[in-house]
mmCIF file of N, CA and C in Angstrom:
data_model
loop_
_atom_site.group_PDB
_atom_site.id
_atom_site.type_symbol
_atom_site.label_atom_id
_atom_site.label_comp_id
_atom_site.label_asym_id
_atom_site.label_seq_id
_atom_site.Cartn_x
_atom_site.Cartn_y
_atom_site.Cartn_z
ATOM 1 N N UNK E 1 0.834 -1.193 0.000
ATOM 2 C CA UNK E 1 0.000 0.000 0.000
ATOM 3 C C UNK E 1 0.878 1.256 0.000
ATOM 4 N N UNK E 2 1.846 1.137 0.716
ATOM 5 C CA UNK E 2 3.153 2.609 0.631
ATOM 6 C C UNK E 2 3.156 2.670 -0.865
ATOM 7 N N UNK E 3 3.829 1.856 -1.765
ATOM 8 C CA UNK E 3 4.188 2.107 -3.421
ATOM 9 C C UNK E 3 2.832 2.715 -3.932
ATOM 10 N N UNK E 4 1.595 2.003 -3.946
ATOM 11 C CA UNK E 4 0.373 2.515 -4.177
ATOM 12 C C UNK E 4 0.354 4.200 -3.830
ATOM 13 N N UNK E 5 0.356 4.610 -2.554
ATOM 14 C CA UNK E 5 0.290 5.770 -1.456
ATOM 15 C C UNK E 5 1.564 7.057 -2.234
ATOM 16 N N UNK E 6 3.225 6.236 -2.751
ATOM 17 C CA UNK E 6 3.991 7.346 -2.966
ATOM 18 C C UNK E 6 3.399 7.399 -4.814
ATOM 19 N N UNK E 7 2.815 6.874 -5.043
ATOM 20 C CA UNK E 7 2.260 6.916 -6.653
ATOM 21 C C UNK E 7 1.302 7.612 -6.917
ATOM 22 N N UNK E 8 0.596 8.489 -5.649
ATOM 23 C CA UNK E 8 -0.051 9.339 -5.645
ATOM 24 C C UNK E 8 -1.960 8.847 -5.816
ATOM 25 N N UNK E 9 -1.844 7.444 -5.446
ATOM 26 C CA UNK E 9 -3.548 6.871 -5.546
ATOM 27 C C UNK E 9 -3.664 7.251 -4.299
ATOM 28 N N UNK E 10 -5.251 7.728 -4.353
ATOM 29 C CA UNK E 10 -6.224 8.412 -3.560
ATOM 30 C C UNK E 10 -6.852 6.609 -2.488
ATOM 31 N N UNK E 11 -6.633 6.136 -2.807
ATOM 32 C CA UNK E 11 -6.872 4.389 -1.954
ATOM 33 C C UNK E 11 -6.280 3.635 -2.917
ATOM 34 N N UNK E 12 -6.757 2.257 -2.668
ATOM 35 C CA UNK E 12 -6.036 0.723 -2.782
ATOM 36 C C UNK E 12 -7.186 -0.216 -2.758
ATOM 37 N N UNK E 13 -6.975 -0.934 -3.213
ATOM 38 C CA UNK E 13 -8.001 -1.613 -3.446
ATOM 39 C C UNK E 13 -7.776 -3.331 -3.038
ATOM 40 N N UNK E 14 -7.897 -4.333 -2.584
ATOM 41 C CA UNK E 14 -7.786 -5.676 -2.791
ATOM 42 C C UNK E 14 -8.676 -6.161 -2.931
ATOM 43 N N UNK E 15 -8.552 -7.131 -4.188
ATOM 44 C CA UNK E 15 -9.517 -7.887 -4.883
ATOM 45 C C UNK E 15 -9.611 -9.289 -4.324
ATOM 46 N N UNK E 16 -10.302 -9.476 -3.418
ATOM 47 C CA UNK E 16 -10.530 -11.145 -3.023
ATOM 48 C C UNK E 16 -12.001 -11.521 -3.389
ATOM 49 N N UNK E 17 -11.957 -11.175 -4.849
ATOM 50 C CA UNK E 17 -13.341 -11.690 -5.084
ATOM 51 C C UNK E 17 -12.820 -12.113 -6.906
ATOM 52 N N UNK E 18 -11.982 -12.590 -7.331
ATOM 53 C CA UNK E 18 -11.886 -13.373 -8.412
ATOM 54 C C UNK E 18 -11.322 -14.913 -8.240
ATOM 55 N N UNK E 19 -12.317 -15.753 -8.721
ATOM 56 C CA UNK E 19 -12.962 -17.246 -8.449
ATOM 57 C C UNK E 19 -11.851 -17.782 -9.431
ATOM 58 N N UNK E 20 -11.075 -17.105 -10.716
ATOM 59 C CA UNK E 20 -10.370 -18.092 -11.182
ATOM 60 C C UNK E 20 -9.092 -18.887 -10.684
ATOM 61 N N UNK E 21 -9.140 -20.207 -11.232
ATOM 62 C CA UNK E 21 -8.296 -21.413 -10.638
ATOM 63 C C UNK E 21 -6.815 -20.707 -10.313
ATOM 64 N N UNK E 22 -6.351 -19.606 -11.335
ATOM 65 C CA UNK E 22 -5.033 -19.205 -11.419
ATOM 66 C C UNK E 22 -4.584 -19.132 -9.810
ATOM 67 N N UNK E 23 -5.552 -18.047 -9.513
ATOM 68 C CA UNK E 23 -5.589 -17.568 -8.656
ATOM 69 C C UNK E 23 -5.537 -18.166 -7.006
ATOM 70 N N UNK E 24 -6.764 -18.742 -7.442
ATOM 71 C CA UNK E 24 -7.490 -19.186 -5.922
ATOM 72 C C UNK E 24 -6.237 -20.635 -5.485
ATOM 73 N N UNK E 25 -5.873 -20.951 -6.571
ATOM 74 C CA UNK E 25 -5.361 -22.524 -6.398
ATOM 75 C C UNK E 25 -3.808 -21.932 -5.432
ATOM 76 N N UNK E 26 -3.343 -20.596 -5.553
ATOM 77 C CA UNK E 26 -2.237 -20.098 -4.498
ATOM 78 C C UNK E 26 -2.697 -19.218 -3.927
ATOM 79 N N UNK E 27 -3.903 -19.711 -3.281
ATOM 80 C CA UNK E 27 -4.156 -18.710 -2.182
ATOM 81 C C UNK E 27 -4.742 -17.429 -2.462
ATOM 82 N N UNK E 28 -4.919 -16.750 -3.508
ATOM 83 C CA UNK E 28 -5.158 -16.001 -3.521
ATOM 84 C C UNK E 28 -6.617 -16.015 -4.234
ATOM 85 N N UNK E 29 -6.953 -14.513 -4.547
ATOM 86 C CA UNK E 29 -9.029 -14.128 -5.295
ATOM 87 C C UNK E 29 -9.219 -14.590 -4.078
ATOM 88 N N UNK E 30 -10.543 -15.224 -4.205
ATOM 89 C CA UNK E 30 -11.251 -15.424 -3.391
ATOM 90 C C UNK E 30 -11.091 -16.560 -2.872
ATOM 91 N N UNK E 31 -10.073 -17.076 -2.744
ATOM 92 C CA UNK E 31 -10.012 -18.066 -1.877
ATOM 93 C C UNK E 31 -10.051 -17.637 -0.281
ATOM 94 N N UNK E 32 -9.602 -16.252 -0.466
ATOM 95 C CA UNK E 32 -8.870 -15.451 1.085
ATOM 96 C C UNK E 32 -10.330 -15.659 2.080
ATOM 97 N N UNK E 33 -11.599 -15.706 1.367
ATOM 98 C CA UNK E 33 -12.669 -15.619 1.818
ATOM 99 C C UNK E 33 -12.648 -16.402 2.630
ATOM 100 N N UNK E 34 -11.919 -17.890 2.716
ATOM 101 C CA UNK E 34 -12.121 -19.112 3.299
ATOM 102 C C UNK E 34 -12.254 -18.844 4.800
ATOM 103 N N UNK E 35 -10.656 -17.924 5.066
ATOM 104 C CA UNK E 35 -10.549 -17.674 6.408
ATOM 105 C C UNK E 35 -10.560 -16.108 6.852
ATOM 106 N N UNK E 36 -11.996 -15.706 7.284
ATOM 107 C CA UNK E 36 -11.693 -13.985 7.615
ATOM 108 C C UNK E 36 -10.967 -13.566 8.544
ATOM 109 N N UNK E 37 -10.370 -14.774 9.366
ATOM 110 C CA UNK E 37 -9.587 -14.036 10.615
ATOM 111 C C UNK E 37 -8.203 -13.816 9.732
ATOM 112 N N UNK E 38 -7.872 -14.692 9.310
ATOM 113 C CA UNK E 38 -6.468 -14.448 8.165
ATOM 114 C C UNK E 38 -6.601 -13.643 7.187
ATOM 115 N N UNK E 39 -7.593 -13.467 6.852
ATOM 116 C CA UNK E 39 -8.063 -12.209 5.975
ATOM 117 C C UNK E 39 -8.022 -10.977 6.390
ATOM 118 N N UNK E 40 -8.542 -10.377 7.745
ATOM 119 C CA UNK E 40 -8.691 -9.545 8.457
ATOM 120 C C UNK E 40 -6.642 -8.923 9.283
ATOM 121 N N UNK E 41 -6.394 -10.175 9.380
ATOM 122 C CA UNK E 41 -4.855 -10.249 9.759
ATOM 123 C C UNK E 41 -4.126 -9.079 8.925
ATOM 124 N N UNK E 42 -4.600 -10.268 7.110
ATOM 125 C CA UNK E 42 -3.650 -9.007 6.019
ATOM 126 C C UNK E 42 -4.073 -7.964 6.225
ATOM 127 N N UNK E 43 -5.605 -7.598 6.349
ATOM 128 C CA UNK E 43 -5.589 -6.418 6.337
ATOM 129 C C UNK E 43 -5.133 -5.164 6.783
ATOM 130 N N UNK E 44 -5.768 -5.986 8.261
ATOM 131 C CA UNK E 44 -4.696 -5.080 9.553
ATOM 132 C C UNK E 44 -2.803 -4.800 9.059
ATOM 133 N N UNK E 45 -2.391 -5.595 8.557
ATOM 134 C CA UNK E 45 -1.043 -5.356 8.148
ATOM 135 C C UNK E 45 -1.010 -4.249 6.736
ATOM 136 N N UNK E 46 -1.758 -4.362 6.230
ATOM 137 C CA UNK E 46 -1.526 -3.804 4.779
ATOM 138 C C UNK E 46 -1.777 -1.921 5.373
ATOM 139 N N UNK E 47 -3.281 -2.005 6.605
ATOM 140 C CA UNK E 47 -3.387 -0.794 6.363
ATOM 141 C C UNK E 47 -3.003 0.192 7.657
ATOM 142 N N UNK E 48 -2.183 -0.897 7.813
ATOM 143 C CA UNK E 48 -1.094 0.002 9.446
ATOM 144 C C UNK E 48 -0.153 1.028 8.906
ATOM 145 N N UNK E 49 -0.077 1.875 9.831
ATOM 146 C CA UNK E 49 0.804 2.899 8.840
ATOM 147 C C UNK E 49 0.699 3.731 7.647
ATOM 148 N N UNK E 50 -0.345 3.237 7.124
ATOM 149 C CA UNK E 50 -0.894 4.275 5.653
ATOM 150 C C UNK E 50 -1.789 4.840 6.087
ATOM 151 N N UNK E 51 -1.628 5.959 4.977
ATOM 152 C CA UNK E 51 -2.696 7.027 5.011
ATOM 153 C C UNK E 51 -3.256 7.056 4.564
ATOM 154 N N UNK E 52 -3.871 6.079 3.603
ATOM 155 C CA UNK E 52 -4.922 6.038 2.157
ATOM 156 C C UNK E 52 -5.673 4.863 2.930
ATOM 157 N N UNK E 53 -7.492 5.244 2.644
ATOM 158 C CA UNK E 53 -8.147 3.854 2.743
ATOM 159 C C UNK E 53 -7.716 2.876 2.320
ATOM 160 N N UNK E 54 -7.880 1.592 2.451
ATOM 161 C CA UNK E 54 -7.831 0.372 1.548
ATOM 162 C C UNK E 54 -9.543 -0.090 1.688
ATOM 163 N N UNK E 55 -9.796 -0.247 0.742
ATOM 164 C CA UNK E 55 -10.922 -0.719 0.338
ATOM 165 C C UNK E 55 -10.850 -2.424 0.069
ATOM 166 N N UNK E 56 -11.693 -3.178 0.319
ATOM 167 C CA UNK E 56 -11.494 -5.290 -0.419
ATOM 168 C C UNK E 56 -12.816 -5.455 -0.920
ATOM 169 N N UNK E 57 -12.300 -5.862 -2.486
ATOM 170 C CA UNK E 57 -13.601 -6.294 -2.696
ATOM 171 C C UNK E 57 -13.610 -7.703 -2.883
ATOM 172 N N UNK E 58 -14.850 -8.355 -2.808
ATOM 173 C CA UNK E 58 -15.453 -9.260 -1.841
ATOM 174 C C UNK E 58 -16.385 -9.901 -2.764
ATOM 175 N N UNK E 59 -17.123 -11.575 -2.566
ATOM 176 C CA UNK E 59 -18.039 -12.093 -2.858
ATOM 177 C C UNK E 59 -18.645 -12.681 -1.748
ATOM 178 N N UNK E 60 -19.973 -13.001 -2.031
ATOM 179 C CA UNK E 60 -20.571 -13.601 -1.253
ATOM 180 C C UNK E 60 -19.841 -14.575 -0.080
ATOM 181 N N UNK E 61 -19.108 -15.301 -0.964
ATOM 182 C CA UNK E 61 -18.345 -16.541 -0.159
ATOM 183 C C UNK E 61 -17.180 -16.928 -1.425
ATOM 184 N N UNK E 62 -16.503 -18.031 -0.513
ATOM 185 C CA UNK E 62 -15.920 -18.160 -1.700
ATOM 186 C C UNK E 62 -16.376 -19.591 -2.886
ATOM 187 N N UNK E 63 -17.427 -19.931 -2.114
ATOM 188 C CA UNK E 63 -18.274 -21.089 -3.372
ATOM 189 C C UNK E 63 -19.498 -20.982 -2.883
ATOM 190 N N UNK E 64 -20.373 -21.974 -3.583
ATOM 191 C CA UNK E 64 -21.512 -21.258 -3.539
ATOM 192 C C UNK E 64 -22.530 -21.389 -2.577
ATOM 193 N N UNK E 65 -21.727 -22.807 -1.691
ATOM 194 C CA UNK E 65 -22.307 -23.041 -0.419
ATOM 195 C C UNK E 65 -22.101 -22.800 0.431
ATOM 196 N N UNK E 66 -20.820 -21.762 0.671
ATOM 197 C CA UNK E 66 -20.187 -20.914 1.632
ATOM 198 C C UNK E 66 -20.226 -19.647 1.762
ATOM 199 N N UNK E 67 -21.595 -19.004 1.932
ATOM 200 C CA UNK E 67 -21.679 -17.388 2.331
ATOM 201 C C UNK E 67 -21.750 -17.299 3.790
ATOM 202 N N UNK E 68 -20.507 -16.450 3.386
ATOM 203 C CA UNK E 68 -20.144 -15.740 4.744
ATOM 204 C C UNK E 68 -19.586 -14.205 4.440
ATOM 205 N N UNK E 69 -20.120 -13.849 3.545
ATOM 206 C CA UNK E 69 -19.845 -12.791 3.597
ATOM 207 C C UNK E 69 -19.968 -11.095 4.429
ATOM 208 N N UNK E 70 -21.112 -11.616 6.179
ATOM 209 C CA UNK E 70 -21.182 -10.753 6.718
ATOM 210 C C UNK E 70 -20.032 -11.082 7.928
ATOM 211 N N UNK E 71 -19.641 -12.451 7.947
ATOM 212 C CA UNK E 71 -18.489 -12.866 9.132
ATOM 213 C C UNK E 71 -17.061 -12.057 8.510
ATOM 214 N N UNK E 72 -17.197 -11.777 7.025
ATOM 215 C CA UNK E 72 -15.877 -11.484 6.536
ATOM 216 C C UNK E 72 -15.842 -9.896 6.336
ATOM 217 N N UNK E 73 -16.780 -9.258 6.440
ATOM 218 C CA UNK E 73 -17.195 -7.792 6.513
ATOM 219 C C UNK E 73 -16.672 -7.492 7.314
ATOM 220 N N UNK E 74 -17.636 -7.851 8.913
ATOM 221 C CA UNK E 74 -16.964 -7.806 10.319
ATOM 222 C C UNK E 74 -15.332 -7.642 10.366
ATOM 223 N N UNK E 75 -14.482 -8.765 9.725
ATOM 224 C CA UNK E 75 -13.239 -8.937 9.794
ATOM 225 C C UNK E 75 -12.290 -7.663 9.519
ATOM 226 N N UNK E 76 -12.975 -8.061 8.235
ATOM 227 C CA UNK E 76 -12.560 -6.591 7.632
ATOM 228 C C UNK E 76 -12.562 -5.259 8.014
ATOM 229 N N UNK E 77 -13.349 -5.046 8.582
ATOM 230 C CA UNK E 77 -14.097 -3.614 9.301
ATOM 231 C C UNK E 77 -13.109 -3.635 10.492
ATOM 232 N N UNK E 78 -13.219 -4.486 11.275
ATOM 233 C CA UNK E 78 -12.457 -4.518 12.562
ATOM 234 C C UNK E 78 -10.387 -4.040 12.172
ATOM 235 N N UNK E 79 -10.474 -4.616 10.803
ATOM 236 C CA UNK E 79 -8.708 -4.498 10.621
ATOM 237 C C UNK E 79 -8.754 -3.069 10.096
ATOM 238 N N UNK E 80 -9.752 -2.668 9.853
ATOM 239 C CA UNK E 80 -9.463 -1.290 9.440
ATOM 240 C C UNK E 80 -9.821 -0.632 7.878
ATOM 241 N N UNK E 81 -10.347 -1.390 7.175
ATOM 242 C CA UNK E 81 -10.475 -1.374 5.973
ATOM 243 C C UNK E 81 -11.948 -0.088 5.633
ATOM 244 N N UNK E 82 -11.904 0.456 4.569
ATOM 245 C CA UNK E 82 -12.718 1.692 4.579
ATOM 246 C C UNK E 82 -14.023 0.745 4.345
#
């Protein structure tokens, strides 16, 4: 988020809401959904120290029988995220 922040963006954004295999199969898109306390973790790390919101965007869950997307809000909200 600093490189983002000295590049002169107004926020940041993380995307944990793309479902493709590339992705999700190392952890990352929306796989992050799985666990919001580890989710909430990065966040808290990403947006310590900066001065720009970070914003995450988000799906329901990360399949289609797993919405949790108000347990992962919470998470989020709590680490600091706009």
């Amino acid at each position: 988020i600093k490189e983002v922040e000295k590049a002169g963006a107004d926020f940041c954004d993380l995307n944990c809401g793309c479902p493709i295999h590339e992705a999700t199969r190392r952890g990352l898109g929306s796989s992050l959904l799985r666990s919001p306390k580890k989710l909430g973790k990065l966040v808290g790390g990403m947006v310590s120290g900066s001065n720009i919101p970070l914003t995450v965007k988000i799906r329901l869950g990360c399949e289609a029988d797993t919405i949790n997307c108000l347990e992962v809000v919470r998470a989020l909200r709590e680490a600091g995220a706009a």
